């Protein structure tokens, strides 16, 4: 209700849903399914960046470096904070790390953290070559290192946390739908 009031003050009478979590936590897949269930538009910050830059995430990191990508993330989430209505927004796993971005996330709507254990993430990310921060080196050590820095951040930014390890996509979608309906009733 508090979030709804915040949106009302801004002239919005609906609630956006933001999905945060580590790489491989299922944000993009869940967002796509949820958008069908709730009849809301789904957007993904990585997809928006890739479309604008006409480059893959790997190419952006390789050509311009991580800071350039992080600045694009901030521009993107800032725009969504201004404009998103009735939208499901999945964000890159590193986006909530920057303090400025945390402010935008909190303003946008409910922020659901799809939490998963390192074991689960490792299984899902094995063989993936699309994430520059996990390429080369020991996959498990990379996940553990980043998780150590990020776990508290994800928990603090989230309005709701779902432990997804033993859940199917459909179950995660149902859980978010219930939270959303509770907050909107
Ligand atoms: C990143 C996560 C990726 C993508 C980029 C950096 C991160 O998004 O933004 O590779 O720092 O965790 P996903 O979480 O959608 O994989």
mmCIF file of C-alpha atoms and ligand atoms in Angstrom:
data_model
loop_
_atom_site.group_PDB
_atom_site.id
_atom_site.type_symbol
_atom_site.label_atom_id
_atom_site.label_comp_id
_atom_site.label_asym_id
_atom_site.label_seq_id
_atom_site.Cartn_x
_atom_site.Cartn_y
_atom_site.Cartn_z
ATOM 1 C CA UNK A 1 0.000 0.000 0.000
ATOM 2 C CA UNK A 2 2.866 2.376 0.837
ATOM 3 C CA UNK A 3 4.343 1.785 -2.600
ATOM 4 C CA UNK A 4 0.974 2.358 -4.197
ATOM 5 C CA UNK A 5 0.610 5.660 -2.360
ATOM 6 C CA UNK A 6 4.069 6.653 -3.536
ATOM 7 C CA UNK A 7 3.043 5.965 -7.106
ATOM 8 C CA UNK A 8 -0.205 7.833 -6.638
ATOM 9 C CA UNK A 9 1.699 10.889 -5.439
ATOM 10 C CA UNK A 10 3.637 10.743 -8.678
ATOM 11 C CA UNK A 11 0.398 10.571 -10.614
ATOM 12 C CA UNK A 12 0.607 6.829 -11.172
ATOM 13 C CA UNK A 13 -2.090 4.536 -9.889
ATOM 14 C CA UNK A 14 -0.481 1.217 -10.682
ATOM 15 C CA UNK A 15 2.511 -0.722 -9.525
ATOM 16 C CA UNK A 16 5.549 -1.846 -11.431
ATOM 17 C CA UNK A 17 7.355 -5.058 -10.550
ATOM 18 C CA UNK A 18 11.166 -5.103 -10.568
ATOM 19 C CA UNK A 19 13.023 -8.413 -10.563
ATOM 20 C CA UNK A 20 16.545 -8.450 -9.172
ATOM 21 C CA UNK A 21 18.988 -11.270 -8.523
ATOM 22 C CA UNK A 22 22.249 -12.854 -9.519
ATOM 23 C CA UNK A 23 22.983 -13.925 -13.092
ATOM 24 C CA UNK A 24 21.120 -17.169 -13.740
ATOM 25 C CA UNK A 25 18.451 -16.532 -11.117
ATOM 26 C CA UNK A 26 15.728 -16.649 -13.783
ATOM 27 C CA UNK A 27 14.757 -12.964 -13.877
ATOM 28 C CA UNK A 28 14.224 -12.704 -17.637
ATOM 29 C CA UNK A 29 12.295 -15.974 -17.963
ATOM 30 C CA UNK A 30 10.119 -15.191 -14.947
ATOM 31 C CA UNK A 31 9.442 -11.667 -16.255
ATOM 32 C CA UNK A 32 8.285 -13.020 -19.618
ATOM 33 C CA UNK A 33 5.903 -15.541 -18.011
ATOM 34 C CA UNK A 34 4.647 -13.049 -15.448
ATOM 35 C CA UNK A 35 3.862 -10.517 -18.159
ATOM 36 C CA UNK A 36 1.495 -13.022 -19.788
ATOM 37 C CA UNK A 37 -0.178 -13.859 -16.472
ATOM 38 C CA UNK A 38 -0.651 -10.269 -15.334
ATOM 39 C CA UNK A 39 -1.087 -8.765 -18.786
ATOM 40 C CA UNK A 40 1.701 -6.289 -18.133
ATOM 41 C CA UNK A 41 4.561 -5.286 -20.416
ATOM 42 C CA UNK A 42 7.958 -6.818 -19.607
ATOM 43 C CA UNK A 43 11.246 -5.036 -20.239
ATOM 44 C CA UNK A 44 14.803 -6.086 -19.463
ATOM 45 C CA UNK A 45 17.585 -3.556 -18.894
ATOM 46 C CA UNK A 46 20.185 -5.743 -20.639
ATOM 47 C CA UNK A 47 17.958 -6.095 -23.702
ATOM 48 C CA UNK A 48 17.350 -2.324 -23.782
ATOM 49 C CA UNK A 49 21.102 -1.684 -23.609
ATOM 50 C CA UNK A 50 21.935 -4.269 -26.284
ATOM 51 C CA UNK A 51 19.307 -2.793 -28.625
ATOM 52 C CA UNK A 52 20.516 0.770 -28.100
ATOM 53 C CA UNK A 53 24.163 -0.052 -28.530
ATOM 54 C CA UNK A 54 23.605 -2.582 -31.332
ATOM 55 C CA UNK A 55 26.184 -4.742 -29.545
ATOM 56 C CA UNK A 56 26.125 -7.767 -27.295
ATOM 57 C CA UNK A 57 26.973 -7.408 -23.608
ATOM 58 C CA UNK A 58 30.263 -9.212 -24.294
ATOM 59 C CA UNK A 59 31.119 -6.721 -27.054
ATOM 60 C CA UNK A 60 30.221 -3.717 -24.884
ATOM 61 C CA UNK A 61 32.474 -4.949 -22.065
ATOM 62 C CA UNK A 62 35.304 -5.819 -24.474
ATOM 63 C CA UNK A 63 35.182 -2.571 -26.439
ATOM 64 C CA UNK A 64 34.306 0.016 -23.806
ATOM 65 C CA UNK A 65 34.883 -1.668 -20.452
ATOM 66 C CA UNK A 66 32.654 -2.336 -17.454
ATOM 67 C CA UNK A 67 32.277 1.297 -16.330
ATOM 68 C CA UNK A 68 30.748 2.244 -19.679
ATOM 69 C CA UNK A 69 28.235 -0.601 -19.301
ATOM 70 C CA UNK A 70 27.435 0.428 -15.716
ATOM 71 C CA UNK A 71 26.766 4.006 -16.871
ATOM 72 C CA UNK A 72 24.384 2.669 -19.514
ATOM 73 C CA UNK A 73 22.607 0.708 -16.800
ATOM 74 C CA UNK A 74 22.163 3.854 -14.721
ATOM 75 C CA UNK A 75 20.804 5.839 -17.679
ATOM 76 C CA UNK A 76 18.383 3.013 -18.441
ATOM 77 C CA UNK A 77 17.042 2.525 -14.913
ATOM 78 C CA UNK A 78 16.760 6.288 -14.428
ATOM 79 C CA UNK A 79 14.593 6.498 -17.551
ATOM 80 C CA UNK A 80 12.445 3.635 -16.355
ATOM 81 C CA UNK A 81 12.047 5.297 -12.979
ATOM 82 C CA UNK A 82 10.595 8.325 -14.759
ATOM 83 C CA UNK A 83 8.425 6.515 -17.268
ATOM 84 C CA UNK A 84 7.547 2.935 -16.349
ATOM 85 C CA UNK A 85 3.913 2.210 -15.619
ATOM 86 C CA UNK A 86 2.369 -1.177 -15.113
ATOM 87 C CA UNK A 87 5.596 -2.766 -16.242
ATOM 88 C CA UNK A 88 7.674 -5.756 -15.194
ATOM 89 C CA UNK A 89 11.336 -4.797 -15.226
ATOM 90 C CA UNK A 90 14.094 -7.400 -14.997
ATOM 91 C CA UNK A 91 17.493 -5.854 -14.352
ATOM 92 C CA UNK A 92 21.046 -7.082 -14.891
ATOM 93 C CA UNK A 93 22.546 -8.824 -11.866
ATOM 94 C CA UNK A 94 25.005 -6.016 -11.185
ATOM 95 C CA UNK A 95 22.606 -3.098 -11.530
ATOM 96 C CA UNK A 96 21.498 -2.933 -7.862
ATOM 97 C CA UNK A 97 25.109 -2.590 -6.693
ATOM 98 C CA UNK A 98 25.377 1.147 -7.454
ATOM 99 C CA UNK A 99 23.788 3.307 -4.752
ATOM 100 C CA UNK A 100 22.240 5.703 -7.245
ATOM 101 C CA UNK A 101 20.500 2.789 -8.964
ATOM 102 C CA UNK A 102 19.156 1.545 -5.622
ATOM 103 C CA UNK A 103 17.242 4.800 -5.231
ATOM 104 C CA UNK A 104 15.638 4.399 -8.651
ATOM 105 C CA UNK A 105 14.748 0.769 -7.987
ATOM 106 C CA UNK A 106 13.033 1.615 -4.711
ATOM 107 C CA UNK A 107 11.000 4.352 -6.418
ATOM 108 C CA UNK A 108 9.867 2.181 -9.300
ATOM 109 C CA UNK A 109 7.682 -0.254 -7.387
ATOM 110 C CA UNK A 110 7.902 -3.588 -5.641
ATOM 111 C CA UNK A 111 11.376 -5.080 -5.915
ATOM 112 C CA UNK A 112 11.444 -8.872 -5.867
ATOM 113 C CA UNK A 113 14.750 -10.620 -5.218
ATOM 114 C CA UNK A 114 14.908 -14.054 -6.861
ATOM 115 C CA UNK A 115 17.373 -15.594 -4.427
ATOM 116 C CA UNK A 116 19.290 -18.741 -5.350
ATOM 117 C CA UNK A 117 22.131 -20.647 -3.725
ATOM 118 C CA UNK A 118 25.597 -20.799 -5.287
ATOM 119 C CA UNK A 119 25.067 -24.518 -6.117
ATOM 120 C CA UNK A 120 21.907 -23.710 -8.064
ATOM 121 C CA UNK A 121 23.493 -20.779 -9.884
ATOM 122 C CA UNK A 122 26.578 -22.813 -10.769
ATOM 123 C CA UNK A 123 24.439 -25.529 -12.378
ATOM 124 C CA UNK A 124 22.444 -22.962 -14.350
ATOM 125 C CA UNK A 125 25.458 -20.967 -15.502
ATOM 126 C CA UNK A 126 27.693 -23.862 -16.479
ATOM 127 C CA UNK A 127 28.660 -23.538 -20.160
ATOM 128 C CA UNK A 128 27.261 -19.995 -20.457
ATOM 129 C CA UNK A 129 29.412 -17.684 -22.554
ATOM 130 C CA UNK A 130 27.245 -14.565 -22.569
ATOM 131 C CA UNK A 131 28.331 -13.151 -19.187
ATOM 132 C CA UNK A 132 31.703 -11.400 -19.341
ATOM 133 C CA UNK A 133 32.137 -11.359 -15.551
ATOM 134 C CA UNK A 134 32.007 -15.147 -15.452
ATOM 135 C CA UNK A 135 34.116 -15.938 -18.490
ATOM 136 C CA UNK A 136 37.457 -17.621 -17.924
ATOM 137 C CA UNK A 137 38.651 -18.795 -14.542
ATOM 138 C CA UNK A 138 36.810 -20.861 -11.983
ATOM 139 C CA UNK A 139 33.045 -20.439 -12.382
ATOM 140 C CA UNK A 140 32.183 -21.364 -8.786
ATOM 141 C CA UNK A 141 34.831 -19.038 -7.345
ATOM 142 C CA UNK A 142 33.581 -16.184 -9.538
ATOM 143 C CA UNK A 143 29.991 -16.715 -8.411
ATOM 144 C CA UNK A 144 31.033 -16.942 -4.758
ATOM 145 C CA UNK A 145 33.195 -13.815 -4.996
ATOM 146 C CA UNK A 146 30.457 -11.696 -6.556
ATOM 147 C CA UNK A 147 27.755 -13.126 -4.286
ATOM 148 C CA UNK A 148 29.782 -12.230 -1.228
ATOM 149 C CA UNK A 149 29.774 -8.597 -2.335
ATOM 150 C CA UNK A 150 26.166 -8.559 -3.506
ATOM 151 C CA UNK A 151 24.027 -10.764 -1.256
ATOM 152 C CA UNK A 152 23.396 -8.047 1.368
ATOM 153 C CA UNK A 153 22.739 -5.441 -1.305
ATOM 154 C CA UNK A 154 20.089 -7.585 -2.995
ATOM 155 C CA UNK A 155 18.427 -8.248 0.367
ATOM 156 C CA UNK A 156 18.423 -4.596 1.377
ATOM 157 C CA UNK A 157 17.023 -3.306 -1.900
ATOM 158 C CA UNK A 158 14.286 -5.946 -2.099
ATOM 159 C CA UNK A 159 10.769 -5.413 -0.830
ATOM 160 C CA UNK A 160 10.195 -9.163 -1.194
ATOM 161 C CA UNK A 161 12.488 -12.200 -1.379
ATOM 162 C CA UNK A 162 11.692 -15.536 -3.007
ATOM 163 C CA UNK A 163 13.951 -18.552 -2.459
ATOM 164 C CA UNK A 164 13.818 -20.115 -5.878
ATOM 165 C CA UNK A 165 16.144 -23.136 -5.534
ATOM 166 C CA UNK A 166 13.405 -25.739 -5.284
ATOM 167 C CA UNK A 167 10.770 -23.894 -7.280
ATOM 168 C CA UNK A 168 9.714 -24.217 -10.910
ATOM 169 C CA UNK A 169 9.318 -21.082 -13.033
ATOM 170 C CA UNK A 170 5.529 -21.455 -12.742
ATOM 171 C CA UNK A 171 5.766 -21.556 -8.940
ATOM 172 C CA UNK A 172 7.939 -18.437 -8.833
ATOM 173 C CA UNK A 173 5.485 -16.659 -11.140
ATOM 174 C CA UNK A 174 2.582 -17.680 -8.882
ATOM 175 C CA UNK A 175 4.392 -16.450 -5.779
ATOM 176 C CA UNK A 176 5.035 -13.037 -7.350
ATOM 177 C CA UNK A 177 1.465 -12.825 -8.600
ATOM 178 C CA UNK A 178 0.189 -13.426 -5.067
ATOM 179 C CA UNK A 179 2.491 -10.772 -3.617
ATOM 180 C CA UNK A 180 1.433 -8.312 -6.297
ATOM 181 C CA UNK A 181 -2.273 -8.953 -5.741
ATOM 182 C CA UNK A 182 -1.851 -8.630 -1.951
ATOM 183 C CA UNK A 183 -0.158 -5.259 -2.325
ATOM 184 C CA UNK A 184 -2.755 -4.023 -4.797
ATOM 185 C CA UNK A 185 -5.814 -5.118 -2.836
HETATM 186 C C1 LIG B 1 25.871 -8.803 -14.905
HETATM 187 C C2 LIG B 1 24.711 -9.485 -15.185
HETATM 188 C C3 LIG B 1 24.193 -9.670 -16.542
HETATM 189 C C4 LIG B 1 24.645 -8.498 -17.421
HETATM 190 C C5 LIG B 1 26.136 -8.342 -17.363
HETATM 191 C C6 LIG B 1 26.649 -8.079 -15.946
HETATM 192 C C7 LIG B 1 26.335 -8.721 -13.503
HETATM 193 O O1 LIG B 1 22.773 -9.729 -16.554
HETATM 194 O O2 LIG B 1 24.025 -7.317 -17.029
HETATM 195 O O3 LIG B 1 26.726 -9.501 -17.891
HETATM 196 O O4 LIG B 1 27.199 -7.874 -13.188
HETATM 197 O O5 LIG B 1 25.823 -9.508 -12.668
HETATM 198 P P1 LIG B 1 21.940 -11.018 -16.035
HETATM 199 O O6 LIG B 1 21.852 -10.922 -14.553
HETATM 200 O O7 LIG B 1 20.596 -10.840 -16.670
HETATM 201 O O8 LIG B 1 22.639 -12.216 -16.506
#
